[in-house]
mmCIF file of C-alpha atoms in Angstrom:
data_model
loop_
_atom_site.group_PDB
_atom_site.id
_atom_site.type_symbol
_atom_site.label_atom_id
_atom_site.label_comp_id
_atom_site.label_asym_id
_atom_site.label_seq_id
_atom_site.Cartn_x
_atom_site.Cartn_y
_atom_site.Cartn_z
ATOM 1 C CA UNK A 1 -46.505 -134.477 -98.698
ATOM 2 C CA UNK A 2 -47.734 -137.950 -99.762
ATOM 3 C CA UNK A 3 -48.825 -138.240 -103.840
ATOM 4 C CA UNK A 4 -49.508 -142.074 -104.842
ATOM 5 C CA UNK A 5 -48.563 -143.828 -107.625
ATOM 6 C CA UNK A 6 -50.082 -144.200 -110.077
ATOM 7 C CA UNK A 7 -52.234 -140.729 -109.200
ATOM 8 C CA UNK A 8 -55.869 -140.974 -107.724
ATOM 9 C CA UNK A 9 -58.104 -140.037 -110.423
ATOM 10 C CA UNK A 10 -59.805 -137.374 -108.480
ATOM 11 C CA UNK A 11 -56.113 -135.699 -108.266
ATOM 12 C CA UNK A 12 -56.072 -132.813 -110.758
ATOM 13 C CA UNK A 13 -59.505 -131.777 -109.308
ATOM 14 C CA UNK A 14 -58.839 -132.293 -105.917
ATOM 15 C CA UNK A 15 -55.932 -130.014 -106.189
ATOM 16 C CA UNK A 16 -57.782 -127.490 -108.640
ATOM 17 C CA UNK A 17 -59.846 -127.385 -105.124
ATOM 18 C CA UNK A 18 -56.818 -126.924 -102.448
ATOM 19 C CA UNK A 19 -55.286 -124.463 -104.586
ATOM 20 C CA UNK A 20 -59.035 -122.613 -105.197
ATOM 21 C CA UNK A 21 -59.379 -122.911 -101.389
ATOM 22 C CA UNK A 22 -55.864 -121.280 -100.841
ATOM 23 C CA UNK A 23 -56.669 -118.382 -102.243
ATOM 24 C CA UNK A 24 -59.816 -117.577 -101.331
ATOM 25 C CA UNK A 25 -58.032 -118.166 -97.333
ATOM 26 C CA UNK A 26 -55.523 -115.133 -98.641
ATOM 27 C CA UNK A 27 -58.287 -113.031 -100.275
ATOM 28 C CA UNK A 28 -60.154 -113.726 -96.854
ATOM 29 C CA UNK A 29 -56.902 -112.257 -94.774
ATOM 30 C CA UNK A 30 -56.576 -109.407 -97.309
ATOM 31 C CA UNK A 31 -59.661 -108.056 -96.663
ATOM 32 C CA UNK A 32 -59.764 -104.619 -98.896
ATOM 33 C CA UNK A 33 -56.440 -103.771 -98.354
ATOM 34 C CA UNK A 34 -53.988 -103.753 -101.088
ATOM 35 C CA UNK A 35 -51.051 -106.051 -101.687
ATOM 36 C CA UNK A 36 -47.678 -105.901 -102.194
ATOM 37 C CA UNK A 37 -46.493 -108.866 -104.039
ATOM 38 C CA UNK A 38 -42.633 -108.988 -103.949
ATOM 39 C CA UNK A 39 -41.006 -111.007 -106.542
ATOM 40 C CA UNK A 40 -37.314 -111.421 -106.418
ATOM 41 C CA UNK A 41 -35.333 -113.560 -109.371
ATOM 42 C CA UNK A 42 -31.614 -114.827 -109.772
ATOM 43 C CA UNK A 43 -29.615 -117.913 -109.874
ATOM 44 C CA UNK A 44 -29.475 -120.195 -106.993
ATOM 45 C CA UNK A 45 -27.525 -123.910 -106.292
ATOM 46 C CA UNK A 46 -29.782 -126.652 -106.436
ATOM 47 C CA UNK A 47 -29.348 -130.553 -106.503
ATOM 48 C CA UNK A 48 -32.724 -132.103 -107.413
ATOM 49 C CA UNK A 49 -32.931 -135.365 -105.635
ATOM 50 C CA UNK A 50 -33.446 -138.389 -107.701
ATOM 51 C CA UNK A 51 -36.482 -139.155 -106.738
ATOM 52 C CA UNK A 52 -38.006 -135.435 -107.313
ATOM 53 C CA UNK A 53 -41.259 -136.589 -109.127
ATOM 54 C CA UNK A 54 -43.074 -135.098 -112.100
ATOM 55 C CA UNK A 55 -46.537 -134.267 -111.968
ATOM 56 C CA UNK A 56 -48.051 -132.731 -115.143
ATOM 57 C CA UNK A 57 -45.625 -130.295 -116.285
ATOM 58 C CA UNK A 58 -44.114 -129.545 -112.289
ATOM 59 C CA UNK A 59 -41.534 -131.465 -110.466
ATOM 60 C CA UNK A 60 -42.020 -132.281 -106.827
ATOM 61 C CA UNK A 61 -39.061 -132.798 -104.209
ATOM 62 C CA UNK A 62 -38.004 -132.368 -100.530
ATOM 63 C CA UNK A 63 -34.138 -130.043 -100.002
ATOM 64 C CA UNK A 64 -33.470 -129.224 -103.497
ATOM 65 C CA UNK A 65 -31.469 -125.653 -102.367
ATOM 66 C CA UNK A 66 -31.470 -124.333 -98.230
ATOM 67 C CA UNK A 67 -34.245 -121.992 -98.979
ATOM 68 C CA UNK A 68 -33.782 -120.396 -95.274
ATOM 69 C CA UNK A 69 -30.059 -119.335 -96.899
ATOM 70 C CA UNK A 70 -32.192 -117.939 -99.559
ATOM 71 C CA UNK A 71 -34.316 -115.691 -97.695
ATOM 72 C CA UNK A 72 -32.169 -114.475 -95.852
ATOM 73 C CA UNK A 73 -29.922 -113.549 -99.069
ATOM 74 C CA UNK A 74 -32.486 -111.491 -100.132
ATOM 75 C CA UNK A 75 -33.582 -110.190 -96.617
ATOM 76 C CA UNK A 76 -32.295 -106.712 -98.175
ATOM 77 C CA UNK A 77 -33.868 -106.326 -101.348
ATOM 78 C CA UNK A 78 -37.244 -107.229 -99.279
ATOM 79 C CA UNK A 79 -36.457 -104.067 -96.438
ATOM 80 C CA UNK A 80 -35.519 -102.238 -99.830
ATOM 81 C CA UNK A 81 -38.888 -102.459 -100.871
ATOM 82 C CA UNK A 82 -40.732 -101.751 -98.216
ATOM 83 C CA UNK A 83 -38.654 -98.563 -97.386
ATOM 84 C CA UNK A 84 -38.894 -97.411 -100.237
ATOM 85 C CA UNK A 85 -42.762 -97.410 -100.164
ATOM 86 C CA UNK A 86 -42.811 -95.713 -96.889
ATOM 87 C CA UNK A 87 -40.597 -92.723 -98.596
ATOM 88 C CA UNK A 88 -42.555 -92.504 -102.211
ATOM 89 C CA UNK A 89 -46.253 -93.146 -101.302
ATOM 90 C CA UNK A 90 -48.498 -90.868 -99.837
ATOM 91 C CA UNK A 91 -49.160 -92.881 -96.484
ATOM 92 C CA UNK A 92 -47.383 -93.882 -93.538
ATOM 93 C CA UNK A 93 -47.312 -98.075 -94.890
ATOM 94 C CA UNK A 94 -47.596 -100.589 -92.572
ATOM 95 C CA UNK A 95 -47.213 -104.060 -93.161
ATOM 96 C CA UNK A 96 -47.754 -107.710 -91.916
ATOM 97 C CA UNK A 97 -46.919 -110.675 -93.533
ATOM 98 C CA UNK A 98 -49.634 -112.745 -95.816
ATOM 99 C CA UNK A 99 -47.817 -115.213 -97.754
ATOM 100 C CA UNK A 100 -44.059 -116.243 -99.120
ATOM 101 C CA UNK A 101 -43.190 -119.103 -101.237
ATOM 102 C CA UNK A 102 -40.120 -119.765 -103.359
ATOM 103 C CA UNK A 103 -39.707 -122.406 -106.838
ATOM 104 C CA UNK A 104 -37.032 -122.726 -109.187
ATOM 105 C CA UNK A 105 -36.642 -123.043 -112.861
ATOM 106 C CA UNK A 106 -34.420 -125.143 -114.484
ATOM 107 C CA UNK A 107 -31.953 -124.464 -117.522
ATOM 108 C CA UNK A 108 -34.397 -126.689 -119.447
ATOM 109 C CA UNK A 109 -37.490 -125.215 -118.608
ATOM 110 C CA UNK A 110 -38.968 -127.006 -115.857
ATOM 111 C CA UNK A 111 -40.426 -125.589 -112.799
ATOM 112 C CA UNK A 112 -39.561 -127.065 -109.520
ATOM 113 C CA UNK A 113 -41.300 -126.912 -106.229
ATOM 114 C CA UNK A 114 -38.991 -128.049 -103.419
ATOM 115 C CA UNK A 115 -40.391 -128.817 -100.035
ATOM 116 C CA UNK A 116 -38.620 -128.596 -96.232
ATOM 117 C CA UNK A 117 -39.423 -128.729 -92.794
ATOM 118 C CA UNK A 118 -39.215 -124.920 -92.346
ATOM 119 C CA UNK A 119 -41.287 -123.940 -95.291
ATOM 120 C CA UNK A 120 -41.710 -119.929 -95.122
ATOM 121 C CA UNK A 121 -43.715 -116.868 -96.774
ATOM 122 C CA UNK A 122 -43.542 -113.110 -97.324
ATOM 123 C CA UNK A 123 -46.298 -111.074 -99.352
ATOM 124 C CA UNK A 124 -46.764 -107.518 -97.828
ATOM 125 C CA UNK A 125 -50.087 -105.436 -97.617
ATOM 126 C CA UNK A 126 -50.570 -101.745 -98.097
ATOM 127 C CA UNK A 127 -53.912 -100.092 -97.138
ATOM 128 C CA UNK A 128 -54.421 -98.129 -100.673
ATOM 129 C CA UNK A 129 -53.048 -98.583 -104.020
ATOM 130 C CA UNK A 130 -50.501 -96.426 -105.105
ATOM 131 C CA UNK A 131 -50.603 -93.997 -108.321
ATOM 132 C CA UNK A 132 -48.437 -94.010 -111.704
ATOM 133 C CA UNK A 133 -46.597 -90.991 -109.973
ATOM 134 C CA UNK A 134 -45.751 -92.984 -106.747
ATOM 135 C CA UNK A 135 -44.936 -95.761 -108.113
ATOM 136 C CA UNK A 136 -42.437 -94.226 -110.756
ATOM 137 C CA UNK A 137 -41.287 -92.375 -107.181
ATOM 138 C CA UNK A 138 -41.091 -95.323 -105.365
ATOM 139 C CA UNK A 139 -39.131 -97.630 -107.925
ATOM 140 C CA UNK A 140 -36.299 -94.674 -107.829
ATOM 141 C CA UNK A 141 -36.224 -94.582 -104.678
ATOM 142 C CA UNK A 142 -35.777 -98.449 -104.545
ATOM 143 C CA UNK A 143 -32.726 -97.943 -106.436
ATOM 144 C CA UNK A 144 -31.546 -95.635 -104.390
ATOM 145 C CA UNK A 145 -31.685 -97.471 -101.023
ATOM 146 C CA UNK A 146 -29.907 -101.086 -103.064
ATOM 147 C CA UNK A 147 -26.954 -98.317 -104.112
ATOM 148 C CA UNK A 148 -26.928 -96.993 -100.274
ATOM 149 C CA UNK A 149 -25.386 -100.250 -98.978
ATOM 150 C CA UNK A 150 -23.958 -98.420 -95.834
ATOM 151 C CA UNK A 151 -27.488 -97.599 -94.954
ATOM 152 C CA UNK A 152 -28.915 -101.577 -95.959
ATOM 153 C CA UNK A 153 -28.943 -102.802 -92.310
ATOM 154 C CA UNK A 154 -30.571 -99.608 -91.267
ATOM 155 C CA UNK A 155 -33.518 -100.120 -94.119
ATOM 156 C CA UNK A 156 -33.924 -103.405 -92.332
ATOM 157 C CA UNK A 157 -34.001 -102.532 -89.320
ATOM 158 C CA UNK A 158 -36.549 -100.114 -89.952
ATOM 159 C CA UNK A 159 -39.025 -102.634 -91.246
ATOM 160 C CA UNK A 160 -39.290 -104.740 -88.140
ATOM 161 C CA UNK A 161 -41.262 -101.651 -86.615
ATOM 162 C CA UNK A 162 -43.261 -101.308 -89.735
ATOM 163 C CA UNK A 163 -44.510 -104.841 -88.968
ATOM 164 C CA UNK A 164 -48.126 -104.897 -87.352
ATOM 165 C CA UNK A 165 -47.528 -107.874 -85.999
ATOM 166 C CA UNK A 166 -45.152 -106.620 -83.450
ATOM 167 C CA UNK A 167 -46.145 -104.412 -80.482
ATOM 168 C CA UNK A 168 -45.894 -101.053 -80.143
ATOM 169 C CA UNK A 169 -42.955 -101.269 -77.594
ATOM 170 C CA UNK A 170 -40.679 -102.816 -79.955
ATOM 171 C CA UNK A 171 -41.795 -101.050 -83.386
ATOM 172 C CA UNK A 172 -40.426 -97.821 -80.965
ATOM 173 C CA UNK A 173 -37.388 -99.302 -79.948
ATOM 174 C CA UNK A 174 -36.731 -100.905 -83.448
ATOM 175 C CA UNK A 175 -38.173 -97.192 -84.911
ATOM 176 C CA UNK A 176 -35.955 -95.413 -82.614
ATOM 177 C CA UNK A 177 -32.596 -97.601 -82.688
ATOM 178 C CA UNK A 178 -33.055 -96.994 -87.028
ATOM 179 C CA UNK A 179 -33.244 -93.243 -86.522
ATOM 180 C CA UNK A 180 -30.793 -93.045 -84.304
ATOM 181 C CA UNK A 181 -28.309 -95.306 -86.267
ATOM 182 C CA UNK A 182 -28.922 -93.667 -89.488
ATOM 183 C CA UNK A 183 -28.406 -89.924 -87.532
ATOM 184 C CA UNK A 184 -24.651 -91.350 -86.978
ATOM 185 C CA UNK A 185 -23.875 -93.110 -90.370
ATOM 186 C CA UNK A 186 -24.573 -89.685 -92.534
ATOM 187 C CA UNK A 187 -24.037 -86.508 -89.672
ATOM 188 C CA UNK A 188 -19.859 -86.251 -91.297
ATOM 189 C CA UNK A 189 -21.269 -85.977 -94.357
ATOM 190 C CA UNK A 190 -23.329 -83.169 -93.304
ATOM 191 C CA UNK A 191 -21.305 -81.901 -90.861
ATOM 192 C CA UNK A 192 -18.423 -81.606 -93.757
ATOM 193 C CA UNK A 193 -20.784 -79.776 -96.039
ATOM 194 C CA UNK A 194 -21.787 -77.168 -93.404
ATOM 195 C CA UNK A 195 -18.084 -76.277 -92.176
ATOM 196 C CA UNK A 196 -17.310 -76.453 -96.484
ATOM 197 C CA UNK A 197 -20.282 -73.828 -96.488
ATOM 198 C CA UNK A 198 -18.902 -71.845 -93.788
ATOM 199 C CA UNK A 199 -15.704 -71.491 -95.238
ATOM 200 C CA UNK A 200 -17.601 -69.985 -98.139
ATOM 201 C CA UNK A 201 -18.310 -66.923 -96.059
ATOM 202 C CA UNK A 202 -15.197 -65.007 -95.859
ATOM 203 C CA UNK A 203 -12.144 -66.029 -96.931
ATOM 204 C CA UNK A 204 -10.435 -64.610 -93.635
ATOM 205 C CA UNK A 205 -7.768 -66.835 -91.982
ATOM 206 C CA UNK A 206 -8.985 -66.212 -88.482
ATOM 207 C CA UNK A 207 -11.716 -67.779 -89.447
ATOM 208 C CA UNK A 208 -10.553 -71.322 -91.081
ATOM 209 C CA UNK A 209 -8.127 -71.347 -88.530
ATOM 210 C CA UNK A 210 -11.049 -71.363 -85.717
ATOM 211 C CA UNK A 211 -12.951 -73.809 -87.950
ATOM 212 C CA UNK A 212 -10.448 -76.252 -88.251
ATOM 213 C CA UNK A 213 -9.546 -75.729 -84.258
ATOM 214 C CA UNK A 214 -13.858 -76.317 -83.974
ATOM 215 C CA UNK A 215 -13.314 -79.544 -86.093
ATOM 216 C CA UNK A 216 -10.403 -80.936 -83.913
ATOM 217 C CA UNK A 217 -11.619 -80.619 -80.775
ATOM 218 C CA UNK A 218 -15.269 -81.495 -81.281
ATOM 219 C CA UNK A 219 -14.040 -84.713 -83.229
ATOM 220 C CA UNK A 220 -16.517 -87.314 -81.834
ATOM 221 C CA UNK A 221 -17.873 -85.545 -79.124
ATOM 222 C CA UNK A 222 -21.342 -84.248 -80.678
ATOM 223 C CA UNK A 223 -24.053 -85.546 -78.842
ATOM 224 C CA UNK A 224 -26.843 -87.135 -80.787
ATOM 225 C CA UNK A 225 -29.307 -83.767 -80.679
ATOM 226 C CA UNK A 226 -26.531 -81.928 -81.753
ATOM 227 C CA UNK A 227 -25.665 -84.160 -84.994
ATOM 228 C CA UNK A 228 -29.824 -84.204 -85.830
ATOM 229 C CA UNK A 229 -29.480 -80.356 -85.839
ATOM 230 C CA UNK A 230 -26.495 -80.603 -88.383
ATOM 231 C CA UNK A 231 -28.417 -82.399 -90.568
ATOM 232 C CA UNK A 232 -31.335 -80.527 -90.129
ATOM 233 C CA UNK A 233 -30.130 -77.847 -91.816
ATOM 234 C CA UNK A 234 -29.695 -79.636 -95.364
ATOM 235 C CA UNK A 235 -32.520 -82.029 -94.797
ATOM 236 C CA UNK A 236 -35.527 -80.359 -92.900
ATOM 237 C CA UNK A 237 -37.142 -79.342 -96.406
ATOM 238 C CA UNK A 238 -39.907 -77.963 -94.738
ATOM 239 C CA UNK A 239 -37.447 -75.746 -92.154
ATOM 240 C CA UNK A 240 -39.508 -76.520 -89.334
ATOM 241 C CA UNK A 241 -38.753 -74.766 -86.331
ATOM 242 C CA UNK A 242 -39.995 -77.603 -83.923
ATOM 243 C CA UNK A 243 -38.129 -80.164 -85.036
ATOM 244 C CA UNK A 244 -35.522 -80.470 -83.425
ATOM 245 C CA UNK A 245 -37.611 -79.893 -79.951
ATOM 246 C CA UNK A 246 -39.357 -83.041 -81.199
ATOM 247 C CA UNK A 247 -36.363 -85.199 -81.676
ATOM 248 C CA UNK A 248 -35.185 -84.327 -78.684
ATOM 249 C CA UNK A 249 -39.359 -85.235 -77.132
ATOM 250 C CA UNK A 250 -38.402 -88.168 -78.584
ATOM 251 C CA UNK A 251 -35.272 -89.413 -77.310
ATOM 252 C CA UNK A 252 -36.271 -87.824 -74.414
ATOM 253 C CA UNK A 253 -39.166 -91.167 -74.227
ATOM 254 C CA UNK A 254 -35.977 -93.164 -75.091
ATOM 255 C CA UNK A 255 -33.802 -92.567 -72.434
ATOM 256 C CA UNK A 256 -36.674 -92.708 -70.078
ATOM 257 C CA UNK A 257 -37.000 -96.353 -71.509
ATOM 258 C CA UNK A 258 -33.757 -97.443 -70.888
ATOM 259 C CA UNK A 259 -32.894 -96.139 -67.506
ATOM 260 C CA UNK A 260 -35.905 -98.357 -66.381
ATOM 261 C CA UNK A 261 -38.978 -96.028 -66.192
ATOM 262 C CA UNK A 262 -42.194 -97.685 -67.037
ATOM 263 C CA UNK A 263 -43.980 -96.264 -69.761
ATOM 264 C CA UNK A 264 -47.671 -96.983 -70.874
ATOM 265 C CA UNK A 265 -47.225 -99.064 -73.966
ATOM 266 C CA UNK A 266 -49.679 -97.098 -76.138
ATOM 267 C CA UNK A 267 -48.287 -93.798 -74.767
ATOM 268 C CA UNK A 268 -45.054 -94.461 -76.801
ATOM 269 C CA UNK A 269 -44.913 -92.145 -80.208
ATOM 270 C CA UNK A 270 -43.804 -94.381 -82.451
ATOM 271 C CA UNK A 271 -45.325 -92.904 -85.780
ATOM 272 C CA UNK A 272 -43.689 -89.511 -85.077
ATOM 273 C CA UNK A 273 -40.505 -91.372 -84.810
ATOM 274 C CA UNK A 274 -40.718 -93.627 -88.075
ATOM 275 C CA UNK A 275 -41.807 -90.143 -89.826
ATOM 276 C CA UNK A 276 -39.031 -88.519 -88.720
ATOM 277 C CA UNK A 277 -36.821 -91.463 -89.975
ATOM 278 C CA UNK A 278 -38.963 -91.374 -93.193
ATOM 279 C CA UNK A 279 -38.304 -87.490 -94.215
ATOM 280 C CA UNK A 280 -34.722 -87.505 -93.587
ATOM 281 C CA UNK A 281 -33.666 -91.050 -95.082
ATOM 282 C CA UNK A 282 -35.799 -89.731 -97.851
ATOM 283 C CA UNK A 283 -34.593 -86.401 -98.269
ATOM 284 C CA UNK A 284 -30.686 -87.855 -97.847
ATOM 285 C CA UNK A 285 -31.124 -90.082 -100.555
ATOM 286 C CA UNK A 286 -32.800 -87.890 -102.944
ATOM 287 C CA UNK A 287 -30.113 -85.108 -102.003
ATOM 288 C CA UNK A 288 -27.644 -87.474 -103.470
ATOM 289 C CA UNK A 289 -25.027 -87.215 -101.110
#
């Protein structure tokens, strides 16, 4: 970035043009999808050089804060968002990156635009606008996922294989590895609630005695179908028989995977695997446990 001094005359307008030009670029790449602008504010440390230089009412500078720290501080509150419009819209979202920029403000008033050698951007798309119901749904739900911070990395995760910029192997593996993760962070809490259910049915010793005999031995030695059926039972709202067939389809295409066996690319069902992750991360949230 090179500005002379004293400006060019032809300055102002020839930046009124780059900046008219920018946009139209991004309209251009938007096409008629929608856009999800994601705007994220807090405090940051920042040491504006002396030589940051004012133009108009901006101030212009090279390293003012380590924006790549920043971005990845707030790498969660990004997967956050994008979850959560998976779970509260009416489409399976995907997403690909348009646009990311980052400026600060200082206690005075003054907006700062700092410049570095990796300069970034993140502005997600959505294929349809969502309604006043969704998005009331979808900001509760983002508030749910930010208070789930066991399940943060998962959200994350997840995202990578919402991406359509990455191929369809490794939006299943990433789709897969999220489900599969997120099936082992919540199955005790399930898995707790059905034996405290069980319990509820008769009051008999035999039987407590047999449950908490079930509950020693088994004691990390349920297999991966067999926690996804636990949890079935409180989160398959729908009580679909087939389910659990189809998780186990689906890891099925998994373990094929990683003992070696090639697989056509486009053969590999990731949607069914990021709804699956979808309906129960949703349905565990909203259950409140």
């Amino acid at each position: 970035m090179i500005v002379r001094e004293p400006l060019d005359e032809e300055f102002h307008r020839n930046l009124a043009d780059q900046i008219a030009e920018i946009e139209k670029q991004r309209l251009d790449s938007a096409g008629t999808d929608g856009v999800v602008v994601i705007q994220v504010k807090g405090d940051v440390s920042a040491s504006i050089p002396q030589d940051a230089r004012a133009i108009g009412d901006l101030l212009l500078c090279f390293d003012a804060f380590d924006k790549k720290g920043l971005r990845t501080r707030i790498l969660p509150q990004m997967s956050g968002v994008l979850t959560a419009l998976r779970l509260g819209g009416r489409r399976d979202y995907k997403f690909r990156s348009l646009a990311e920029g980052s400026y600060l403000t200082t206690l005075n008033g003054e907006i700062v635009h700092s410049f570095s050698i990796e300069g970034g951007s993140v502005g997600m798309y959505v294929s349809s606008p969502l309604n006043k119901a969704e998005l009331e749904r979808v900001s509760e739900d983002i508030s749910l996922i930010m208070k789930a911070g066991n399940l943060e990395r998962v959200a994350r995760l997840y995202t990578q294989s919402l991406n359509q910029a990455t191929d369809n192997y490794r939006s299943f593996i990433a789709a897969w590895s999220s489900l599969e993760i997120l099936v082992g962070k919540i199955f005790p809490v399930y898995h707790e609630l059905l034996a405290a259910e069980l319990r509820k049915v008769s009051q008999a010793p035999g039987l407590h005695a047999y449950l908490d005999r079930i509950m020693l031995v088994m004691g990390g030695k349920h297999n991966l179908a067999d926690k996804f059926a636990v949890i079935s039972m409180f989160l398959d709202d729908e009580s679909k028989p087939e389910e659990i067939k189809t998780f186990r389809k689906l890891k099925d295409v998994r373990d094929r995977l990683s003992h070696g066996e090639e697989l056509p690319e486009d053969s590999l069902p990731t949607t069914e695997v990021q709804r699956l992750f979808d309906k129960y991360l949703r349905n565990h949230l909203r259950h409140g446990a």
